[in-house]
Coordinates of C-alpha atoms in Angstrom, one line a residue:
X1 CA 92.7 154.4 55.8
X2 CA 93.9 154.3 51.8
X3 CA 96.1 152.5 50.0
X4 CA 97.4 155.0 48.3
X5 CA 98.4 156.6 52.4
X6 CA 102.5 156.6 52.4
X7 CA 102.3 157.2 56.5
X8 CA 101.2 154.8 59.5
X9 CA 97.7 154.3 60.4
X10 CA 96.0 156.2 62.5
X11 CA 96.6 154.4 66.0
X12 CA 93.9 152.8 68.1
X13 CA 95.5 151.3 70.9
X14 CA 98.6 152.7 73.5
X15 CA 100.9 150.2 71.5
X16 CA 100.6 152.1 68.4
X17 CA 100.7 154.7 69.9
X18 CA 103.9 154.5 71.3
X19 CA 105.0 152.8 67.9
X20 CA 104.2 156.5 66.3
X21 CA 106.0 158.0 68.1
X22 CA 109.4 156.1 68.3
X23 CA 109.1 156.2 64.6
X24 CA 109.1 159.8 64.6
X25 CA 111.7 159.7 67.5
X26 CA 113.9 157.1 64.8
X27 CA 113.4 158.8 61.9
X28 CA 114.5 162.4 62.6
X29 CA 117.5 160.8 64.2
X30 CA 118.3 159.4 60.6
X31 CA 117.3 162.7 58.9
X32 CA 119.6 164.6 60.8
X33 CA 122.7 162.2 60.5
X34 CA 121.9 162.3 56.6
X35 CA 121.9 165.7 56.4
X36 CA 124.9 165.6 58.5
X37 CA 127.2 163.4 56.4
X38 CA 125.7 164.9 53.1
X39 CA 127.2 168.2 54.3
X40 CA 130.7 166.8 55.1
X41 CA 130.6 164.9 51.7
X42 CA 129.8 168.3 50.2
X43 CA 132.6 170.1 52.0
X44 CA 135.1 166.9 51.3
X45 CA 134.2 167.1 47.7
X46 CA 134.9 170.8 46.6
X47 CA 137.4 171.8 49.6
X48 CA 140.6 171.3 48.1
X49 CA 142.6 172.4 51.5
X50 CA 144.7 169.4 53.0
X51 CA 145.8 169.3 56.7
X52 CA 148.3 166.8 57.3
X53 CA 148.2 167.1 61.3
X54 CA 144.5 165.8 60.9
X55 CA 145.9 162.4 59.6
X56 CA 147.0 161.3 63.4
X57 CA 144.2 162.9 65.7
X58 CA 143.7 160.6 69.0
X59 CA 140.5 163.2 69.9
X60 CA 138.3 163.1 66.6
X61 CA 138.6 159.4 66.1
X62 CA 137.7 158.9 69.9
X63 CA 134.5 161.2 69.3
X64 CA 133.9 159.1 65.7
X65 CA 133.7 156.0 68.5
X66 CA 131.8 157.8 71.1
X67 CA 129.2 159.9 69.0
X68 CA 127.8 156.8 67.1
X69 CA 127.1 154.9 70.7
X70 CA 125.3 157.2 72.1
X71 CA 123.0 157.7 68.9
X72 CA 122.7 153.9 69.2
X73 CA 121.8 154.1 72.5
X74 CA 119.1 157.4 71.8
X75 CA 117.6 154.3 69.7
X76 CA 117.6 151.2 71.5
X77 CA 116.6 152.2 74.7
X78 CA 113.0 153.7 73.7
X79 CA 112.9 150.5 71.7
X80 CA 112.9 147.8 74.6
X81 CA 110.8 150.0 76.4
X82 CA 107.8 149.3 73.7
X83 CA 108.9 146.1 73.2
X84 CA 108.6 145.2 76.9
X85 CA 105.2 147.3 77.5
X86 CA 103.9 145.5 74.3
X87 CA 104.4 142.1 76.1
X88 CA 103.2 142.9 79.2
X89 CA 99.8 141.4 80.4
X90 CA 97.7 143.6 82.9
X91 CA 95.2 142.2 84.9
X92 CA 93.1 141.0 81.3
X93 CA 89.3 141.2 81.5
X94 CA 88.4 139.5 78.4
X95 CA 90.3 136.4 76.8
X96 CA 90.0 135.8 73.2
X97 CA 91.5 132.9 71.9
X98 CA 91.7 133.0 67.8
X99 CA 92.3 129.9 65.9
X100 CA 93.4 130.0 62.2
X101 CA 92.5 127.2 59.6
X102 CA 93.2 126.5 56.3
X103 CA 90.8 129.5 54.6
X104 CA 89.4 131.2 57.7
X105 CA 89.5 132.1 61.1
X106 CA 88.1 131.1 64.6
X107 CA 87.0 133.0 67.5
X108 CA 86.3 132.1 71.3
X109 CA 85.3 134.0 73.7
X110 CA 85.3 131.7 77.4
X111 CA 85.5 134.3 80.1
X112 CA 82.3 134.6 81.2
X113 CA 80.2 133.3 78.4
X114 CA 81.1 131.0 75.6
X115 CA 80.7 131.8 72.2
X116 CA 82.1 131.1 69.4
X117 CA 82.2 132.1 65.5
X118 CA 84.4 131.3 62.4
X119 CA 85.1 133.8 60.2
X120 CA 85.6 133.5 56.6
X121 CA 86.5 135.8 53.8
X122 CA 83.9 137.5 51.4
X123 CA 84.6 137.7 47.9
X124 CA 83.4 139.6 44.6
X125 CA 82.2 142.7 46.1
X126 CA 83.0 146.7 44.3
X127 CA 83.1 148.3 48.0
X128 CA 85.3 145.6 49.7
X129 CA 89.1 145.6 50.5
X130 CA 90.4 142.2 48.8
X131 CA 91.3 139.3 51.2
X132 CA 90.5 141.4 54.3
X133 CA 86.7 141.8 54.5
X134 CA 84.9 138.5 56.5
X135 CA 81.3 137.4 57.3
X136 CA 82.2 137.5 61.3
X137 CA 83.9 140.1 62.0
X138 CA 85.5 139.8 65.6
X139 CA 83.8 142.2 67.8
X140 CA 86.3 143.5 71.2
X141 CA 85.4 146.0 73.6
X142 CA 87.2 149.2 73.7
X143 CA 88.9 150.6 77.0
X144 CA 89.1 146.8 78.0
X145 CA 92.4 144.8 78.7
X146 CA 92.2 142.1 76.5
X147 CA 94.2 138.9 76.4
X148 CA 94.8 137.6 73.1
X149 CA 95.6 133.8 72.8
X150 CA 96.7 133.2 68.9
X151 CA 97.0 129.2 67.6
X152 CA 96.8 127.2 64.4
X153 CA 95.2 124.0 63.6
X154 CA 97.5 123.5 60.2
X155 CA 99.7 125.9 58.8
X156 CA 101.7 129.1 59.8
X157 CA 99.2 132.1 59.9
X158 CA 99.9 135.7 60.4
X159 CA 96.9 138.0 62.7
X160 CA 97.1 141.3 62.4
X161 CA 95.5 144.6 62.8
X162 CA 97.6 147.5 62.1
X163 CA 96.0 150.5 63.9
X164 CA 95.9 148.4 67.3
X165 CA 100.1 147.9 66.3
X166 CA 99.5 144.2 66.7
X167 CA 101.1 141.4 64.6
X168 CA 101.1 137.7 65.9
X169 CA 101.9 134.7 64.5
X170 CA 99.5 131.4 64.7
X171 CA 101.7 128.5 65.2
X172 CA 100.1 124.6 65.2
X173 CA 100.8 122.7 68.7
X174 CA 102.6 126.3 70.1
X175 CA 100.2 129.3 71.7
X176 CA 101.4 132.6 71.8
X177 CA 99.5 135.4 73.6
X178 CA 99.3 139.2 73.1
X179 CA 97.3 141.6 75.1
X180 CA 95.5 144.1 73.3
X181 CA 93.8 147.4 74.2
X182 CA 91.2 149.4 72.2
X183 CA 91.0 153.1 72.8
X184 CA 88.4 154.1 69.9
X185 CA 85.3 152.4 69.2
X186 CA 85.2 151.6 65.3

């Protein structure tokens, strides 16, 4: 992935995924109503023919109520489907509970062996993306449910990794959970 990249990232997980794709869904629904009412400007602006029996039409103002619904609806509905499947936890094999501090982060893994590491940012180097390259990288296995358990021991933190389409935020005294899926080793 590149900076300079104007499209999503490629996706890693089911989530993103899914997120692709309702993107694509959203935004030809947008092209095409732009296109739409671009033509009708077009036709308003250099058709000088007037119909006055158009100015009290019960049909084509019930269709400018109807039409708009159901292109809210062609929205909405694959939207709380993702947003439902992205909260749902199934059957979790791994727990990974991820603590942010002040400059850094923290990582425990307590299923079925407990380890932990703290991972801080690295700095000065030509090769390395700025703010987002660490000592300790967290390591997750792929094809794996995995339960994500996000907190904070001071401050509002943000955990994200854009590929897997997952964006939490570390809250102190609250937990908030995600579950997580890798499909792609990498």
């Amino acid at each position: 992935m590149k900076w300079t990249k104007f499209y999503l990232p490629d996706a890693y997980s089911p989530t993103m995924e899914q997120l692709v794709y309702f993107h694509d869904h959203t935004m030809s629904i947008i092209t095409s109503i732009t296109i739409l009412i671009c033509i009708l400007l077009n036709s308003i602006l250099w058709n000088k023919l007037i119909d006055l029996n158009m100015n009290e039409h019960q049909m084509i103002e019930t269709w400018w109520t109807i039409l708009p619904t159901i292109v809210l609806f062609l929205i909405a509905i694959p939207s709380l489907k993702i947003l439902y499947s992205m909260e749902e936890l199934i059957n979790p094999t791994i727990s990974i509970k991820s603590m942010g501090h002040q400059w850094y982060w923290s990582y425990e893994y307590s299923d079925k062996f407990c380890k932990e590491l703290e991972s801080y940012m690295k700095y000065n180097k030509k090769n390395d993306f700025r703010l987002l390259e660490v000592d300790n990288k967290m390591k997750a296995p792929f094809l794996t449910q995995i339960r994500m358990i996000f907190s904070s021991s001071d401050v509002l933190h943000s955990w994200t990794i854009p590929c897997l389409g997952i964006k939490m935020d570390a809250v102190p005294g609250r937990i908030n959970q995600s579950s997580l899926m890798i499909k792609k080793p990498g």
